[in-house]
Amino acid sequence: FEQVTKKAVLGIWARRSKLNLVGAHINVFTGEWTQKDAGIGTSIDSFYEYLLKAYLLFGDEEYLYIFQESYQAAMHYLFNDPWYVEVNMDSAAIVWPLFNSLQAFWPGLQVLAGDIDPAVRTHAAFFSVWKRYGFTPEGFNLATLTIQQGQKSYPLRPELIESTYLLYKATRDPRYLDAGRDMVASLQYGTRCPCGYCHISDVEFHKKEDHMESFFLAETVKYLWLLFDLAVGPDNLVENGPYKYIFSTEGHLLPATPQISLKREHCSYFGAYCKDSDSKQGSETSGVSADPQETNGSKFYGSWVHTGFPSDSFLESTSVPGLIKGLCPGLTHGQKYGITYLPLVDTAPEDVSPTQKEPSQPTVVQSHSVVVVSDQGAHLIQSKPNSDHKNAQEVSPGRPESDPPKI
């Protein structure tokens, strides 16, 4: 799948303009651009996002190179500090002096790239629109400083909240907690409906529409929870789990597992389980720390400096090209992913003393939802309580690899 999608990426990049800009719409049969408006929002946002994230996941430096080139072009031709406009991809003439709500992911992407200062300024500008109306309209005209005609709605989008979370993660500035609190207030008092949260059809008058997109639960609420949970501490799977994680553009967690890690970091990567000799060899060749709390200093990526923030050690570890060609021998499915799930177990009958138990049984930790057993060399992780026992995942330790347990 990665090879197929990379062909699409390279196909788009091969048809870029001389300014290193790409348009909004392309005919997939002829390769001709059908709309040459270049921007960072609607129709093109995920192109920029996945260039950097594909590099972080796969370590293929071709993705990083294309991202650097396209990012520099966007900052040169589209960035009217602190806003972004849409221009003709060939001439760079301004087509739309418009903020559209999908642009709001951009500060979060800049955090991953380490370009924090413009991200802070742009987020402040975007959030000023939210404070003005209580939400971000789909379109805000930068020439008239009014809502773009026909783009008055707010369909519970997550992009600005996502950038708020990532900026707080990078800076720990409490202003982003304040912004998150305002967003929660807007959602709770402006969109709450009897059976969920309503689409806002007009942000000026807060008119509700009986409609809720699935991304509200998958992304909007998730990023708000992560923002405030991080303020309490890093004791959650995303911040302190067995792997580093990258969010897909739909808010799905993509773990940087050993299966897609680099050759030289394999076996030394935090969460990988290999024989002692393999692990020792991996540590000597990669220089990647197995300590998930380690952070490195600044690293140059093109024309900007990557400053220190919690994912630095991961960025540093992906600097060597090449994908692994297999797995360490003798791994169970649970070892590959760091944990193994077992069915809930009943407590022993009262008439059975502890001395009667078999000494070879593994130590288990009982929670309300699953029992997690630590494999050799694995880290023990206990899931958070869940009062609904029926929703517990029940997977035997001998479950075949073709049918992996869901985490």
Coordinates of C-alpha atoms in Angstrom, one line a residue:
F1 CA 0.0 0.0 0.0
E2 CA 2.8 2.4 0.8
Q3 CA 4.4 1.8 -2.6
V4 CA 1.1 2.5 -4.4
T5 CA 0.4 5.6 -2.5
K6 CA 3.9 6.8 -3.0
K7 CA 3.4 6.7 -6.7
A8 CA 0.4 9.0 -6.3
V9 CA 2.5 11.4 -4.2
L10 CA 5.3 11.4 -6.8
G11 CA 2.8 11.8 -9.6
I12 CA 1.4 15.0 -8.0
W13 CA 4.9 16.3 -7.2
A14 CA 6.1 15.6 -10.8
R15 CA 3.3 17.9 -12.0
R16 CA 4.1 20.8 -9.6
S17 CA 4.7 24.3 -11.0
K18 CA 8.0 25.9 -11.4
L19 CA 7.3 27.6 -8.1
N20 CA 7.1 24.1 -6.4
L21 CA 3.4 24.7 -5.8
V22 CA 0.6 22.2 -6.5
G23 CA -3.0 22.9 -7.3
A24 CA -6.3 21.9 -5.6
H25 CA -7.8 19.5 -8.2
I26 CA -6.2 17.2 -10.8
N27 CA -7.7 14.9 -13.4
V28 CA -6.4 11.5 -12.4
F29 CA -6.8 10.1 -15.9
T30 CA -4.9 12.8 -17.8
G31 CA -2.7 14.4 -15.1
E32 CA -4.0 17.8 -16.0
W33 CA -4.8 20.4 -13.3
T34 CA -8.5 21.2 -13.3
Q35 CA -8.1 23.9 -10.5
K36 CA -4.8 25.7 -10.1
D37 CA -5.4 27.4 -6.8
A38 CA -2.6 26.6 -4.5
G39 CA -3.2 26.7 -0.8
I40 CA -2.8 24.8 2.5
G41 CA -6.4 24.2 3.2
T42 CA -9.3 22.6 1.3
S43 CA -8.4 19.8 -1.1
I44 CA -4.6 20.0 -0.5
D45 CA -4.1 19.9 3.3
S46 CA -3.4 16.2 3.6
F47 CA -0.8 16.3 0.9
Y48 CA 1.5 18.4 3.1
E49 CA 0.6 16.6 6.2
Y50 CA 1.4 13.1 5.0
L51 CA 4.7 14.1 3.4
L52 CA 6.2 14.8 6.8
K53 CA 4.3 12.0 8.6
A54 CA 5.3 9.4 6.0
Y55 CA 8.9 10.3 6.6
L56 CA 8.5 10.0 10.3
L57 CA 6.8 6.6 9.9
F58 CA 8.9 5.0 7.1
G59 CA 12.2 6.9 7.3
D60 CA 12.2 7.4 3.5
E61 CA 14.1 10.7 3.1
E62 CA 12.4 11.3 -0.3
Y63 CA 9.3 12.2 1.6
L64 CA 11.3 14.6 3.7
Y65 CA 12.9 16.2 0.7
I66 CA 9.5 16.8 -1.0
F67 CA 8.1 18.2 2.2
Q68 CA 11.0 20.6 2.6
E69 CA 10.7 21.9 -0.9
S70 CA 6.9 22.2 -0.8
Y71 CA 6.9 23.7 2.7
Q72 CA 9.5 26.4 1.7
A73 CA 7.3 27.2 -1.3
A74 CA 4.2 27.5 0.8
M75 CA 5.9 29.8 3.3
H76 CA 7.3 32.0 0.5
Y77 CA 4.2 32.3 -1.7
L78 CA 1.2 31.6 0.6
F79 CA 2.2 33.0 4.0
N80 CA 1.0 36.5 4.6
D81 CA 2.1 36.6 8.2
P82 CA 0.1 35.4 10.2
W83 CA -2.5 34.3 7.6
Y84 CA -2.3 32.1 4.5
V85 CA -3.8 32.9 1.1
E86 CA -4.5 30.9 -2.0
V87 CA -2.6 31.8 -5.2
N88 CA -2.3 30.7 -8.8
M89 CA 0.2 27.8 -8.8
D90 CA 2.0 29.2 -11.9
S91 CA 2.1 32.9 -11.3
A92 CA 1.7 33.2 -7.5
A93 CA -1.0 35.8 -8.1
I94 CA -3.4 35.9 -5.1
V95 CA -6.7 34.2 -6.0
W96 CA -8.4 34.0 -2.6
P97 CA -7.5 36.2 0.4
L98 CA -9.4 33.7 2.5
F99 CA -9.0 31.8 5.8
N100 CA -10.8 28.4 5.5
S101 CA -11.2 26.2 8.5
L102 CA -9.2 23.3 7.1
Q103 CA -6.1 25.6 7.2
A104 CA -6.2 25.3 11.0
F105 CA -4.3 22.0 11.0
W106 CA -1.2 23.9 9.7
P107 CA 0.2 25.1 13.0
G108 CA 0.1 21.6 14.3
L109 CA 2.1 20.4 11.3
Q110 CA 4.6 23.1 11.9
V111 CA 5.1 21.8 15.4
L112 CA 6.0 18.4 14.0
A113 CA 8.4 20.2 11.6
G114 CA 9.9 22.2 14.5
D115 CA 8.9 25.6 13.1
I116 CA 7.3 26.9 16.2
D117 CA 7.3 30.7 16.0
P118 CA 5.1 31.1 12.9
A119 CA 2.9 28.3 14.2
V120 CA 2.3 30.4 17.4
R121 CA 1.4 33.5 15.4
T122 CA -0.9 31.7 12.9
H123 CA -2.7 29.9 15.7
A124 CA -3.3 33.2 17.5
A125 CA -4.8 34.6 14.3
F126 CA -7.0 31.6 13.7
F127 CA -8.2 31.5 17.3
S128 CA -9.2 35.2 17.1
V129 CA -11.8 34.2 14.5
W130 CA -13.1 31.5 16.9
K131 CA -13.3 34.0 19.8
R132 CA -15.2 36.5 17.5
Y133 CA -17.9 34.1 16.6
G134 CA -17.6 31.3 19.1
F135 CA -16.6 28.9 16.3
T136 CA -14.5 29.1 13.1
P137 CA -16.7 29.5 10.0
E138 CA -15.8 27.5 6.9
G139 CA -14.5 30.7 5.3
F140 CA -13.4 34.1 6.6
N141 CA -12.5 36.8 4.1
L142 CA -9.2 38.5 5.0
A143 CA -9.9 41.5 2.8
T144 CA -13.3 42.4 4.4
L145 CA -12.7 40.7 7.8
T146 CA -16.1 39.2 7.5
I147 CA -17.5 35.7 7.0
Q148 CA -17.3 34.6 3.4
Q149 CA -20.7 34.4 1.7
G150 CA -22.0 30.8 1.7
Q151 CA -19.4 29.6 4.2
K152 CA -21.0 30.4 7.5
S153 CA -21.2 26.9 9.0
Y154 CA -19.1 25.1 11.6
P155 CA -19.5 21.3 11.2
L156 CA -17.7 20.6 14.5
R157 CA -14.3 20.5 12.9
P158 CA -11.2 19.4 14.9
E159 CA -8.3 21.2 13.1
L160 CA -7.9 24.2 15.3
I161 CA -8.2 22.1 18.5
E162 CA -5.6 19.6 17.1
S163 CA -3.1 22.5 16.6
T164 CA -3.9 23.8 20.1
Y165 CA -3.1 20.4 21.6
L166 CA 0.2 20.1 19.6
L167 CA 1.3 23.6 20.5
Y168 CA 0.6 23.0 24.1
K169 CA 2.6 19.7 23.8
A170 CA 5.5 21.6 22.3
T171 CA 5.5 24.7 24.5
R172 CA 3.5 23.9 27.7
D173 CA 2.2 27.5 27.4
P174 CA -1.0 27.7 29.5
R175 CA -2.6 30.0 26.9
Y176 CA -3.4 26.9 25.0
L177 CA -5.2 25.4 28.0
D178 CA -7.2 28.7 28.1
A179 CA -8.0 28.3 24.4
G180 CA -9.1 24.7 24.9
R181 CA -11.4 25.8 27.8
D182 CA -13.0 28.4 25.6
M183 CA -13.5 25.8 22.8
V184 CA -15.1 23.4 25.3
A185 CA -17.5 26.2 26.5
S186 CA -18.5 27.0 22.9
L187 CA -19.2 23.3 22.1
Q188 CA -21.0 22.6 25.3
Y189 CA -23.2 25.7 25.4
G190 CA -23.5 26.3 21.6
T191 CA -23.8 22.9 20.0
R192 CA -25.1 20.5 22.7
C193 CA -28.3 18.7 21.6
P194 CA -30.5 16.1 23.3
C195 CA -28.8 13.3 21.5
G196 CA -25.3 14.6 20.9
Y197 CA -23.7 17.8 19.4
C198 CA -25.2 19.7 16.5
H199 CA -23.6 21.1 13.4
I200 CA -23.7 24.9 13.4
S201 CA -25.2 26.2 10.1
D202 CA -24.5 29.9 10.9
V203 CA -21.8 30.9 13.3
E204 CA -23.1 34.5 13.6
F205 CA -26.5 33.4 14.9
H206 CA -25.5 30.0 16.3
K207 CA -28.2 28.2 14.3
K208 CA -28.2 24.5 14.9
E209 CA -28.7 21.7 12.4
D210 CA -29.7 18.2 13.3
H211 CA -26.4 16.6 12.1
M212 CA -23.2 15.4 13.7
E213 CA -20.2 14.3 11.7
S214 CA -18.3 11.2 12.9
F215 CA -15.1 13.1 13.1
F216 CA -16.5 15.0 16.1
L217 CA -16.0 11.9 18.3
A218 CA -13.0 10.6 16.4
E219 CA -11.0 13.9 16.4
T220 CA -12.6 16.9 18.0
V221 CA -13.3 15.4 21.4
K222 CA -10.2 13.2 21.3
Y223 CA -7.8 16.2 20.9
L224 CA -9.6 18.1 23.6
W225 CA -9.2 15.1 26.0
L226 CA -5.5 14.8 25.1
L227 CA -4.9 18.5 25.7
F228 CA -6.3 18.5 29.2
D229 CA -5.0 15.0 30.0
L230 CA -1.5 16.2 29.1
A231 CA -1.8 19.1 31.4
V232 CA -2.4 16.7 34.3
G233 CA 0.6 14.5 33.3
P234 CA 2.0 12.2 30.6
D235 CA 0.5 9.0 32.1
N236 CA -1.4 7.9 29.0
L237 CA -0.8 5.6 26.1
V238 CA -0.1 8.4 23.6
E239 CA 2.5 10.2 25.7
N240 CA 4.0 7.3 27.5
G241 CA 3.1 4.1 25.6
P242 CA 5.3 1.4 24.2
Y243 CA 5.8 3.3 21.0
K244 CA 5.9 6.8 19.5
Y245 CA 2.7 7.6 17.7
I246 CA 1.8 9.6 14.7
F247 CA -1.8 10.8 14.2
S248 CA -3.3 10.2 10.8
T249 CA -5.2 13.1 9.3
E250 CA -8.4 11.4 10.6
G251 CA -7.0 11.2 14.2
H252 CA -6.1 7.5 14.1
L253 CA -3.0 6.5 16.1
L254 CA -0.3 5.1 13.9
P255 CA 2.3 3.4 16.1
A256 CA 5.9 3.4 14.9
T257 CA 6.2 -0.4 15.5
P258 CA 9.3 -2.4 14.8
Q259 CA 7.5 -3.7 11.6
I260 CA 7.9 -0.3 10.0
S261 CA 11.0 1.0 11.8
L262 CA 14.4 1.3 10.2
K263 CA 17.0 -1.3 9.9
R264 CA 19.5 0.2 12.2
E265 CA 17.0 1.1 14.9
H266 CA 15.3 -2.3 14.8
C267 CA 15.8 -4.2 18.1
S268 CA 17.1 -1.1 19.9
Y269 CA 13.8 0.7 19.2
F270 CA 11.7 1.2 22.4
G271 CA 9.1 -1.6 22.3
A272 CA 11.0 -4.0 20.1
Y273 CA 11.8 -7.4 21.5
C274 CA 14.8 -9.3 20.2
K275 CA 17.5 -11.6 21.4
D276 CA 20.2 -10.1 23.6
S277 CA 22.8 -10.4 20.9
D278 CA 20.5 -8.7 18.4
S279 CA 19.6 -6.0 20.8
K280 CA 23.2 -5.3 21.6
Q281 CA 24.2 -5.2 17.9
G282 CA 21.3 -2.8 17.2
S283 CA 22.3 -0.5 20.0
E284 CA 25.9 -0.3 18.6
T285 CA 24.8 0.5 15.1
S286 CA 21.9 2.9 15.7
G287 CA 22.7 5.1 18.6
V288 CA 19.0 5.2 19.3
S289 CA 18.2 5.3 23.0
A290 CA 15.7 2.8 24.4
D291 CA 14.7 5.3 27.0
P292 CA 11.4 6.8 25.9
Q293 CA 11.9 9.8 28.1
E294 CA 15.2 10.9 26.3
T295 CA 15.0 14.0 24.3
N296 CA 17.7 15.4 22.0
G297 CA 18.8 18.9 21.1
S298 CA 18.1 20.8 17.9
K299 CA 18.4 19.2 14.5
F300 CA 18.4 21.0 11.2
Y301 CA 15.8 20.1 8.6
G302 CA 16.3 22.2 5.5
S303 CA 16.1 25.9 6.3
W304 CA 14.5 25.6 9.8
V305 CA 15.8 24.4 13.2
H306 CA 14.0 21.5 14.8
T307 CA 13.8 22.6 18.5
G308 CA 13.6 20.2 21.4
F309 CA 10.2 18.8 22.2
P310 CA 8.9 15.4 23.4
S311 CA 9.2 13.6 20.0
D312 CA 12.8 14.7 19.3
S313 CA 14.2 11.2 20.1
F314 CA 11.8 9.8 17.5
L315 CA 12.7 12.3 14.8
E316 CA 16.4 11.7 15.5
S317 CA 15.9 7.9 15.2
T318 CA 14.3 8.2 11.8
S319 CA 17.3 9.9 10.2
V320 CA 18.6 6.7 8.5
P321 CA 16.9 5.6 5.3
G322 CA 15.9 2.0 4.6
L323 CA 13.0 -0.2 5.8
I324 CA 13.4 -3.4 7.7
K325 CA 13.2 -6.7 5.8
G326 CA 11.6 -8.9 8.4
L327 CA 11.3 -9.3 12.1
C328 CA 13.5 -10.5 15.0
P329 CA 13.1 -14.3 15.3
G330 CA 11.0 -16.0 17.9
L331 CA 8.5 -13.2 18.6
T332 CA 4.9 -13.7 19.6
H333 CA 2.4 -11.3 18.3
G334 CA 2.1 -9.7 21.7
Q335 CA 5.9 -9.2 21.9
K336 CA 5.9 -7.4 18.6
Y337 CA 3.4 -5.0 19.9
G338 CA 4.7 -4.9 23.5
I339 CA 1.6 -6.4 25.2
T340 CA -0.5 -9.5 25.2
Y341 CA -4.2 -9.6 26.1
L342 CA -5.9 -12.5 28.0
P343 CA -9.5 -13.1 28.9
L344 CA -10.7 -11.9 32.2
V345 CA -9.9 -14.4 34.9
D346 CA -11.9 -15.3 38.0
T347 CA -10.3 -15.1 41.4
A348 CA -9.3 -18.4 42.9
P349 CA -11.9 -20.1 45.2
E350 CA -11.5 -19.2 48.9
D351 CA -10.6 -22.8 49.8
V352 CA -7.6 -22.8 47.6
S353 CA -4.5 -21.4 49.3
P354 CA -1.9 -19.4 47.4
T355 CA 0.7 -22.2 47.8
Q356 CA -1.5 -24.5 45.7
K357 CA -1.1 -22.3 42.6
E358 CA 1.4 -23.3 40.0
P359 CA 4.6 -21.4 40.3
S360 CA 5.0 -21.1 36.5
Q361 CA 1.9 -19.0 36.1
P362 CA 2.6 -15.4 34.9
T363 CA 1.8 -12.5 37.1
V364 CA -1.3 -10.7 35.9
V365 CA -2.8 -7.3 36.6
Q366 CA -6.6 -7.3 36.8
S367 CA -8.5 -4.2 35.5
H368 CA -12.1 -3.7 34.8
S369 CA -11.7 -4.2 31.1
V370 CA -8.7 -6.5 30.3
V371 CA -6.0 -8.4 32.0
V372 CA -2.5 -7.6 30.7
V373 CA 0.3 -10.1 30.9
S374 CA 3.9 -9.1 30.6
D375 CA 6.0 -11.1 28.2
Q376 CA 9.7 -11.6 28.6
G377 CA 11.2 -8.1 28.2
A378 CA 7.9 -6.5 27.6
H379 CA 6.6 -3.5 29.6
L380 CA 3.5 -4.1 31.7
I381 CA 0.7 -1.8 30.9
Q382 CA -2.7 -1.7 32.7
S383 CA -5.6 -0.3 30.9
K384 CA -7.8 2.3 32.5
P385 CA -10.9 1.0 34.4
N386 CA -14.1 0.5 32.4
S387 CA -17.3 -0.3 34.1
D388 CA -18.6 -2.3 31.2
H389 CA -17.3 -5.8 31.6
K390 CA -19.1 -6.9 28.4
N391 CA -16.9 -4.7 26.3
A392 CA -13.7 -6.3 27.5
Q393 CA -11.5 -7.7 24.7
E394 CA -10.9 -11.4 25.2
V395 CA -8.0 -12.6 23.2
S396 CA -6.1 -15.8 24.0
P397 CA -2.2 -15.6 24.1
G398 CA -2.1 -18.2 21.4
R399 CA -4.2 -16.1 19.0
P400 CA -2.7 -16.5 15.4
E401 CA -0.7 -13.6 14.0
S402 CA -3.1 -13.3 11.1
D403 CA -5.8 -12.1 13.5
P404 CA -4.1 -9.6 15.8
P405 CA -5.8 -8.3 19.0
K406 CA -7.1 -4.8 18.9
I407 CA -5.7 -2.4 21.4

